[in-house]
Short mmCIF file of C-alpha atoms in Angstrom, two decimals:
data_model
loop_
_atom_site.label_atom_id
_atom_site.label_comp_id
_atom_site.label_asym_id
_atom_site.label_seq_id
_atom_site.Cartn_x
_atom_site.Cartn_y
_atom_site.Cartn_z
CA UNK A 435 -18.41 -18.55 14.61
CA UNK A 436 -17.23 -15.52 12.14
CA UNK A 437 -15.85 -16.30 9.23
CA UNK A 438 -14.13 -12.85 7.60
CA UNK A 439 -14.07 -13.08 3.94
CA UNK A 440 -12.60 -10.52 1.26
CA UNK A 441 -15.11 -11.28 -1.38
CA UNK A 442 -18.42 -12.81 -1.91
CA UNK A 443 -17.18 -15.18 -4.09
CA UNK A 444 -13.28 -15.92 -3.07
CA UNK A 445 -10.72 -15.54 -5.77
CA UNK A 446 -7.81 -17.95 -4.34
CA UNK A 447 -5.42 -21.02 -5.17
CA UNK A 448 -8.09 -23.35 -4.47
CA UNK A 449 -10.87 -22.16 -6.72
CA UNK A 450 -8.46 -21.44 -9.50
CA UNK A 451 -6.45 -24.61 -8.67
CA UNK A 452 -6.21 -28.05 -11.56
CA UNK A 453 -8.71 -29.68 -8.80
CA UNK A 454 -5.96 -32.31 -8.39
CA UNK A 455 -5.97 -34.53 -4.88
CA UNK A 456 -2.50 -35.95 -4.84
CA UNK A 457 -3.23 -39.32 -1.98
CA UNK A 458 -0.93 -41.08 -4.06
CA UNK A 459 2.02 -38.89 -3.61
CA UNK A 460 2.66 -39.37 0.17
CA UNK A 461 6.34 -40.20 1.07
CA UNK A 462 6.21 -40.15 5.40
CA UNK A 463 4.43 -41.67 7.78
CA UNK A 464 2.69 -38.77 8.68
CA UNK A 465 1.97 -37.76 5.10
CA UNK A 466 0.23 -41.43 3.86
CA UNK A 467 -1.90 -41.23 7.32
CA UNK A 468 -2.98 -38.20 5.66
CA UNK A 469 -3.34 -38.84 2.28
CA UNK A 470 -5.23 -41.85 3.30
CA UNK A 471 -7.78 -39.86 5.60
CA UNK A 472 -8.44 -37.69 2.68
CA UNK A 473 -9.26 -40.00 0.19
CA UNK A 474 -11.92 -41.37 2.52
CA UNK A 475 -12.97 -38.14 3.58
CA UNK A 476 -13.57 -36.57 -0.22
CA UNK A 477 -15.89 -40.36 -1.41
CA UNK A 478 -18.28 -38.78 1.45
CA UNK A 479 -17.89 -34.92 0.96
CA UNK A 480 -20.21 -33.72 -1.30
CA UNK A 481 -23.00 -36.10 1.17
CA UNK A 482 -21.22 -34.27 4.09
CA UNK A 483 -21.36 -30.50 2.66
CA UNK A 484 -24.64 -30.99 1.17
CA UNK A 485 -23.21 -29.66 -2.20
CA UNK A 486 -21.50 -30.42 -5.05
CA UNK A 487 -17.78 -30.87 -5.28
CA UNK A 488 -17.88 -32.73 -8.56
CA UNK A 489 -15.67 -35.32 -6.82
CA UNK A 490 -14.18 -38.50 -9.09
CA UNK A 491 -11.19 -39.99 -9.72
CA UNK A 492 -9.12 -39.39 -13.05
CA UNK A 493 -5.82 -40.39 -14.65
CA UNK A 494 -3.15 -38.08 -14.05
CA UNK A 495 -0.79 -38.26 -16.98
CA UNK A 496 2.81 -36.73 -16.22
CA UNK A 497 4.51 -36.14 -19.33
CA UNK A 498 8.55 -36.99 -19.78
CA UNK A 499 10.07 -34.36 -22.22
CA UNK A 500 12.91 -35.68 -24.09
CA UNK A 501 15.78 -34.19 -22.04
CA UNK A 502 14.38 -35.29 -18.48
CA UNK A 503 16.14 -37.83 -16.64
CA UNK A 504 13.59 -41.10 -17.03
CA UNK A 505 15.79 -43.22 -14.32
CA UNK A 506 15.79 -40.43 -11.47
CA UNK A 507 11.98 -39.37 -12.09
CA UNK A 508 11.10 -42.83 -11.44
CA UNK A 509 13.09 -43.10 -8.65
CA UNK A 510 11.53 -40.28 -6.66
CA UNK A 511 8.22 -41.62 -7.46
CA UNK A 512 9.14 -44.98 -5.63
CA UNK A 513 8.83 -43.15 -2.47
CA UNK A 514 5.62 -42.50 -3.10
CA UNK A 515 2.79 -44.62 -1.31
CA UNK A 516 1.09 -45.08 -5.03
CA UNK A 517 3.85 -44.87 -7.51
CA UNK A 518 2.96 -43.47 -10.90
CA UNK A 519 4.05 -46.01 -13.75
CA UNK A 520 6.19 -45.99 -16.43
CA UNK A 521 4.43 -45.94 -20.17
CA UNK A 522 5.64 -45.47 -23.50
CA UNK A 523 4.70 -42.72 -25.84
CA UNK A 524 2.64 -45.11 -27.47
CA UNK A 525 0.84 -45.90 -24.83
CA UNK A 526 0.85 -42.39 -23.51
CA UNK A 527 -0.54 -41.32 -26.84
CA UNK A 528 -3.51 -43.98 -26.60
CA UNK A 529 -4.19 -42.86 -22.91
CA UNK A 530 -4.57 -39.01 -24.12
CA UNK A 531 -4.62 -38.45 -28.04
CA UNK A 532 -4.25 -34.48 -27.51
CA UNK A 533 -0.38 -34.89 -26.52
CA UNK A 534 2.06 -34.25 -28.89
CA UNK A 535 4.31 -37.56 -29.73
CA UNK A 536 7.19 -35.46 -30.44
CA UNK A 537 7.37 -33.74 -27.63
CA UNK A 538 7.47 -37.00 -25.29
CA UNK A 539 9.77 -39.65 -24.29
CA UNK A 540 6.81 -41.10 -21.98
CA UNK A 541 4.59 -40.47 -19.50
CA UNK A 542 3.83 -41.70 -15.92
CA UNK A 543 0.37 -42.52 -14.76
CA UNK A 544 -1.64 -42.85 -11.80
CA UNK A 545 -5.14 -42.00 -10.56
CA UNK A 546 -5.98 -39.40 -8.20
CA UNK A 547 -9.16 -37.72 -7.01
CA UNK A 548 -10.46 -34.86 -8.60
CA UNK A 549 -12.57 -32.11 -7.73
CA UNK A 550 -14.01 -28.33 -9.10
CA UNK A 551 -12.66 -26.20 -6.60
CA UNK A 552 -14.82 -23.50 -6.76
CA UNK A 553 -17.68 -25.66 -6.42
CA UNK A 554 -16.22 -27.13 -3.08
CA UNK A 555 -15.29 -23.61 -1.51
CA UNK A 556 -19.01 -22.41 -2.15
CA UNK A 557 -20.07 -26.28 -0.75
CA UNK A 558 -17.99 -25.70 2.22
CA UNK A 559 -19.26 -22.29 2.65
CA UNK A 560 -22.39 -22.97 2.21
CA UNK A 561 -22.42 -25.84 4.58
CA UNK A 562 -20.80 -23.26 7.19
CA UNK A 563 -23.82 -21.23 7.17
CA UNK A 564 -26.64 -23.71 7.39
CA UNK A 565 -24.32 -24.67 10.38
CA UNK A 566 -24.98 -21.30 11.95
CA UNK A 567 -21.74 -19.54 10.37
CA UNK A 568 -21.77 -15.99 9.89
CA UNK A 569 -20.04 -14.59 7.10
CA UNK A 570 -18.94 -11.28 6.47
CA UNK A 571 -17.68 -9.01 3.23
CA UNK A 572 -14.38 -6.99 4.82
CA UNK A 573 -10.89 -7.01 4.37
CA UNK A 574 -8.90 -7.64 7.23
CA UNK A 575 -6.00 -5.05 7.26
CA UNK A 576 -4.28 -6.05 11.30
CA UNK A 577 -5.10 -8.14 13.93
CA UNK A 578 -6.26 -6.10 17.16
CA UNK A 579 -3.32 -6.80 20.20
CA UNK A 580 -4.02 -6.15 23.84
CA UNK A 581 -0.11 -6.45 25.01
CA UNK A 582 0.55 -9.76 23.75
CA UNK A 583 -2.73 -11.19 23.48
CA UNK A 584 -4.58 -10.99 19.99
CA UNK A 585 -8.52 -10.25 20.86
CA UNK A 586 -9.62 -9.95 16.80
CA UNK A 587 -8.86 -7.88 13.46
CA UNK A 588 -9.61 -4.61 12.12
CA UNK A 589 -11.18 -4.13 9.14
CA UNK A 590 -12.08 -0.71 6.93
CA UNK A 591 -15.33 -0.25 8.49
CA UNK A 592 -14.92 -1.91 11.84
CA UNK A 593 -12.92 -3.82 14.93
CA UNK A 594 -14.43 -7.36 15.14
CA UNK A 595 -13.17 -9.22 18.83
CA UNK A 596 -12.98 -12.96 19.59
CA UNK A 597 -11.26 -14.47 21.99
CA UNK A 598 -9.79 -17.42 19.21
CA UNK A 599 -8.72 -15.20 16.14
CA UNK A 600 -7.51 -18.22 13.51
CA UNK A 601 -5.47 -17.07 10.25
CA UNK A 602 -6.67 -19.11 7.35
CA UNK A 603 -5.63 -16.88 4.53
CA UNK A 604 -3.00 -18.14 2.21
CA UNK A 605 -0.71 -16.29 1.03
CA UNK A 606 -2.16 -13.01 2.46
CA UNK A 607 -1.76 -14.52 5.41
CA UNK A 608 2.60 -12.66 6.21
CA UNK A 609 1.15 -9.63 5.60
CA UNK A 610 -1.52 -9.96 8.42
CA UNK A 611 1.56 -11.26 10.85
CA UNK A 612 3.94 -8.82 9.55
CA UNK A 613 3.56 -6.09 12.69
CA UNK A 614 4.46 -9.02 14.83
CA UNK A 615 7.80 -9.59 13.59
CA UNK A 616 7.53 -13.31 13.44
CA UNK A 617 10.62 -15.81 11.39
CA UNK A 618 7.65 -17.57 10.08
CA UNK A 619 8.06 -20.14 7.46
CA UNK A 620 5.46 -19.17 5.00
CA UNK A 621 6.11 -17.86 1.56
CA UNK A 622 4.04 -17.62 -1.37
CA UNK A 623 4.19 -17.00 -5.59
CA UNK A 624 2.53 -15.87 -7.88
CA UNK A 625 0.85 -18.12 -10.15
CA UNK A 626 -0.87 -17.35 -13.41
CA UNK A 627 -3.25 -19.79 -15.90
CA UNK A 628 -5.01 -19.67 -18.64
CA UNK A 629 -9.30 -20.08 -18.50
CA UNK A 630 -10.99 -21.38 -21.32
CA UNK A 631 -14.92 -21.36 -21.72
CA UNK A 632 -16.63 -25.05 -22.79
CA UNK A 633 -14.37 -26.62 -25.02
CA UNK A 634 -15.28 -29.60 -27.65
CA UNK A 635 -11.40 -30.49 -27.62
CA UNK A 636 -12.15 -33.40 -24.43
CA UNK A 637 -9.20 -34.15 -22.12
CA UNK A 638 -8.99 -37.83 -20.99
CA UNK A 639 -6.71 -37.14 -18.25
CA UNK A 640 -5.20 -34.49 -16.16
CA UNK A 641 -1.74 -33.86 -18.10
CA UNK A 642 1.37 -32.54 -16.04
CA UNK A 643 4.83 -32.66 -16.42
CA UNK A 644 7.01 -35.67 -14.83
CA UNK A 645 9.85 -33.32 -13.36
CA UNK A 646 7.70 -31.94 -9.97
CA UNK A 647 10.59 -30.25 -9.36
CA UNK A 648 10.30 -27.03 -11.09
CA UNK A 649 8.02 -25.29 -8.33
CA UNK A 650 10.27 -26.84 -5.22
CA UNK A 651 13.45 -25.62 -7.07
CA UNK A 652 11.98 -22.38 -7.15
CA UNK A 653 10.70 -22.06 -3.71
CA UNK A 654 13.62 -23.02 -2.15
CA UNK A 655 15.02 -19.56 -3.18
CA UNK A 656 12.18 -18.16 -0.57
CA UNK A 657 14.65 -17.85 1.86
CA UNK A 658 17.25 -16.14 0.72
CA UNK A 659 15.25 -12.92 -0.16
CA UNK A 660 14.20 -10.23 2.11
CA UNK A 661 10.44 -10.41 3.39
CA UNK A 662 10.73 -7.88 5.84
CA UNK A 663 11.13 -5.18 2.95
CA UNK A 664 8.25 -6.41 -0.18
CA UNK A 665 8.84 -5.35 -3.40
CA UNK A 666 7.85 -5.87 -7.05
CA UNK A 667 11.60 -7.83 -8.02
CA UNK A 668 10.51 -11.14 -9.79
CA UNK A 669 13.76 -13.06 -8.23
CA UNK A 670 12.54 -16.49 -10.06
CA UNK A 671 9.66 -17.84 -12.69
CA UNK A 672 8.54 -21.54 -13.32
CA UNK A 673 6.30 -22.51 -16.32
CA UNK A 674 4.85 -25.72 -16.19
CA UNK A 675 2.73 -27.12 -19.38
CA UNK A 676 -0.61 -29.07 -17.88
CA UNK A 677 -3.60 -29.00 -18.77
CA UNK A 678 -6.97 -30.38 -16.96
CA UNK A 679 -10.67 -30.12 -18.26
CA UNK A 680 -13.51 -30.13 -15.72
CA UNK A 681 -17.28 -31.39 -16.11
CA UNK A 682 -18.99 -28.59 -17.26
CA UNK A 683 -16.39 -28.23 -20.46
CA UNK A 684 -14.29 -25.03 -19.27
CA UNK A 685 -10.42 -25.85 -18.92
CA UNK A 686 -7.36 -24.20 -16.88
CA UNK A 687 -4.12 -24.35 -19.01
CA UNK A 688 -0.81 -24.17 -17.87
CA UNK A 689 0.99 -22.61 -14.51
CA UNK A 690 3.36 -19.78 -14.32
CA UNK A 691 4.64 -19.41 -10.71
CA UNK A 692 6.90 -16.01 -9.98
CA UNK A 693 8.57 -15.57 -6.75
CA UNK A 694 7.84 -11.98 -5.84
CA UNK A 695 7.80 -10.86 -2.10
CA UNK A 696 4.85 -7.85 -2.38
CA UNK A 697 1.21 -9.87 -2.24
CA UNK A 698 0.33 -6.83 -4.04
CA UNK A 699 2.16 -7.37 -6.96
CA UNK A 700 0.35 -7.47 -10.40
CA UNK A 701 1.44 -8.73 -13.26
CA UNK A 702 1.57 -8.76 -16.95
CA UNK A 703 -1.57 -11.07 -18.05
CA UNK A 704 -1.04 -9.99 -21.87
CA UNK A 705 2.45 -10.90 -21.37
CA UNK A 706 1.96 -14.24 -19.45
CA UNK A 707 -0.78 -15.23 -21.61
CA UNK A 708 1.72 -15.50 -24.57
CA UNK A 709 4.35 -17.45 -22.62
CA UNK A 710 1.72 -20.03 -21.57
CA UNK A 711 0.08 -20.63 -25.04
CA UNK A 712 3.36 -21.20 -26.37
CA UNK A 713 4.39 -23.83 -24.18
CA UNK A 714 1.21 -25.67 -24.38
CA UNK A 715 1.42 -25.01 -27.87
CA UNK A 716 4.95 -27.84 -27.72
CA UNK A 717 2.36 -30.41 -25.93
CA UNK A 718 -1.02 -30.24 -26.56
CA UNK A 719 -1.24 -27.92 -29.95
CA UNK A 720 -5.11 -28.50 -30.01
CA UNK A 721 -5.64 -26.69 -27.09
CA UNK A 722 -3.38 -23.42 -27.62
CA UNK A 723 -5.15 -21.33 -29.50
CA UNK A 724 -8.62 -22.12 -27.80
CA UNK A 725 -10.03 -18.26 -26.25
CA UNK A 726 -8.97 -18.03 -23.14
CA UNK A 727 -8.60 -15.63 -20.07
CA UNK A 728 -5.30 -15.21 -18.16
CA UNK A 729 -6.14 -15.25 -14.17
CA UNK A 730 -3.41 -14.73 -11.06
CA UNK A 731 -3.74 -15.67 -7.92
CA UNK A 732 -1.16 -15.88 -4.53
CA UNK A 733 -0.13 -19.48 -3.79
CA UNK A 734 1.22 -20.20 0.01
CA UNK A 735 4.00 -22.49 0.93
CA UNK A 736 5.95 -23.87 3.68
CA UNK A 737 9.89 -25.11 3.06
CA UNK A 738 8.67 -28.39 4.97
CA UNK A 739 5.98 -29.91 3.20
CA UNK A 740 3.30 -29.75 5.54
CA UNK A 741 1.50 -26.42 6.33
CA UNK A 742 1.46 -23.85 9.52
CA UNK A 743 -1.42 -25.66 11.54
CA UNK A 744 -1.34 -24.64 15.27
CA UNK A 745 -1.26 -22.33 17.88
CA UNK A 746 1.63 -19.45 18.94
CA UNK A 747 2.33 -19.28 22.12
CA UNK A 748 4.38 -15.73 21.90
CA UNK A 749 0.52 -14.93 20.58
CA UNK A 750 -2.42 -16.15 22.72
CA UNK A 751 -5.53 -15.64 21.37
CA UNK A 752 -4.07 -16.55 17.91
CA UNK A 753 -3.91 -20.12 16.01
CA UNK A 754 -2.61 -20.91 12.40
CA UNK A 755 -4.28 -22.83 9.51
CA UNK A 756 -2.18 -22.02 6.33
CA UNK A 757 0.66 -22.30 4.00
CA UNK A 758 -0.79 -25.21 2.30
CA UNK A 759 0.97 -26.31 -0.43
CA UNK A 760 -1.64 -29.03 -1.71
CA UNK A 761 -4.80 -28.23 0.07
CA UNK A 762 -7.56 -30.35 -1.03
CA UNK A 763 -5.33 -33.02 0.16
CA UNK A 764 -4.53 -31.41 3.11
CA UNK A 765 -7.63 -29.34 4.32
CA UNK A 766 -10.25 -32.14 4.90
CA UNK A 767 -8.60 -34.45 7.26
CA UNK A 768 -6.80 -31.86 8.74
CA UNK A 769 -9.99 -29.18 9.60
CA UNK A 770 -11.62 -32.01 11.33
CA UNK A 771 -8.77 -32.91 13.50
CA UNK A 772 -7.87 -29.16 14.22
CA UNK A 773 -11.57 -28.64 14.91
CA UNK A 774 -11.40 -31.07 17.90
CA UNK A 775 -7.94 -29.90 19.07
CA UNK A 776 -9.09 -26.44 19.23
CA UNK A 777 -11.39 -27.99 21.90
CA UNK A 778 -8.70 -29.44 23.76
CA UNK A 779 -8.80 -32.87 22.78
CA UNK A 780 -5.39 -34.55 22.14
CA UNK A 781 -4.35 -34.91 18.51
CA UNK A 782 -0.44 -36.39 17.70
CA UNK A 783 -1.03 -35.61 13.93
CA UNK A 784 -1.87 -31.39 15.10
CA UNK A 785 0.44 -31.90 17.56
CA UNK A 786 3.48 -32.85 15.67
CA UNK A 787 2.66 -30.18 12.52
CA UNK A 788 2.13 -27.55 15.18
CA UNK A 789 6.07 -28.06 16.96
CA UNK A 790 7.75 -25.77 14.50
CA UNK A 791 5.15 -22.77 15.77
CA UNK A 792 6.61 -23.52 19.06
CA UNK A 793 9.62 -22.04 19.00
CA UNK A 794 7.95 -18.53 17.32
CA UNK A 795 8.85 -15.67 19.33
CA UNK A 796 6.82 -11.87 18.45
CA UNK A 797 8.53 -8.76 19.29
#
């Protein structure tokens, strides 16, 4: 097994991600099967991996600013198989003392697992080698087609061939299909945050605002723009004012997500930087000023809610395991259940994510 990697360390949306696994926020039966899998799956992980993923469970706090809509928040979170609750600012106040009271009609909490996601990508990785894994430093430009059939990928220095090539790349992952001419449903943003170094100013809870709809409002604009053509247009921003702390001190701060079709666009940090310290600034003043670095990163998603997990048949030789929208959710119970499909043993969960793929025809 060859597992193609870009850098040494990997710069992506799960090391650079709030570490957040959302069990609590599955609405269908498919989805709570799921989120129920992976909250057994993460107690055992770090045992599993033999390495740290810093794996606990914490409060997530989701904020209610004072124009949101209390009564249809709370509705959507009924569907949920682990509804947040309803506080007061009071209480919300007492939960997490760094919030600002005027800023806050309430707050909504429930507890879901966290985990340093950087720390689990190197576990996993690491576990992949003592497992015989090979890694290697190269970045995949194409995958290699014999008529139909893919039979690897071509990178700078070489042509590596498999007979199972399996795209597991995120966002980066339209670009590598591109040549193909596939409708697929996978889009991505850009999302920007702010890194601090150890900070005295302790977080109690992972703080987020209550309207989840900011980034899904956005995304469902993916469609109307023109993939087959990238370019550097921002055609929609988001900015979302969270905040979460991890063990060793160091916090992220804040999320700007910018629909932009090019994966190769960069942009302003100075710029960004500014926009996100001044919304934090409006709920958790403490931590606005604190030095920080601005990072950017590609962030994949599907318009269902599940990712691209399966195998094209317009494609032999290829299979899928992307676009996910929440993947430390996602990725553990799913890997292990693709793992044995791959095999050919019979999986309705894989099989019923992998329909839409179906219907993919290349040209």
């Amino acid at each position: 097994m060859l597992l193609v990697e870009k850098f040494p360390q990997p710069v992506n949306a799960t090391t650079l991600s709030y570490g957040g696994i959302i069990y609590w926020a599955g609405t269908t039966p498919l989805q709570r099967q799921l989120c129920y899998e992976s909250r057994h799956r993460w107690t055992h992980l770090s045992q599993d991996l033999g390495g740290e993923t810093e794996y606990r469970e914490l409060d997530l706090l989701l904020y209610l600013r004072p124009d949101d809509d209390l009564q249809g928040i709370k509705t959507q979170f009924q569907a949920c198989v682990i509804p947040p609750q309803y506080i007061d600012p009071l209480t919300a106040i007492a939960i997490e003392p760094q919030l600002n009271r005027e800023a806050i009609q309430g707050a909504f909490v429930v507890a879901q697992g966290h985990v340093h996601g950087g720390k689990t990508v190197k576990a996993y990785l690491d576990a992949f080698q003592r497992r015989g894994g090979e890694t290697r430093i190269a970045t995949v430009e194409a995958l290699i087609a014999q008529k139909s059939q893919i039979v690897g990928v071509k990178t700078a220095n070489e042509d590596i061939f498999s007979p199972r090539v399996i795209i597991a790349s995120g966002g980066q992952s339209r670009a590598l299909l591109a040549g193909h001419h596939l409708a697929l449903p996978l889009y991505f943003t850009h999302a920007l945050l702010l890194k601090t170094p150890y900070s005295q100013k302790n977080l109690r809870c992972v703080i987020m605002p209550a309207d989840l709809q900011q980034r899904p409002n956005l995304e469902s604009l993916a469609t109307q723009a023109d993939w087959q053509y990238p370019n550097d247009h921002c055609l929609a921003t988001a900015l979302e004012a969270g905040a979460v702390q991890f063990l060793d001190g160091h916090l992220f701060l804040g999320q700007i997500s910018q629909l932009v079709t090019s994966p190769h666009y960069q942009p302003d940090l100075t710029f960004a930087k500014q926009e996100l310290q001044t919304a934090i600034a409006a709920i958790l003043p403490n931590l606005a000023n604190l030095p920080s670095t601005c990072h950017h990163c590609l962030v994949a998603f599907t318009p269902n809610p599940l990712p691209l997990v399966g195998n094209i048949p317009s494609l032999p030789g290829l299979s899928l395991f992307t676009g996910f929208t929440h993947p430390l959710v996602y990725v553990p119970p799913l890997a292990r259940r693709f793992a044995r499909w791959l095999t050919g043993k019979t999986d309705p969960i894989i099989t019923a994510i992998a329909e839409p793929l179906q219907a993919l025809e290349a040209k």
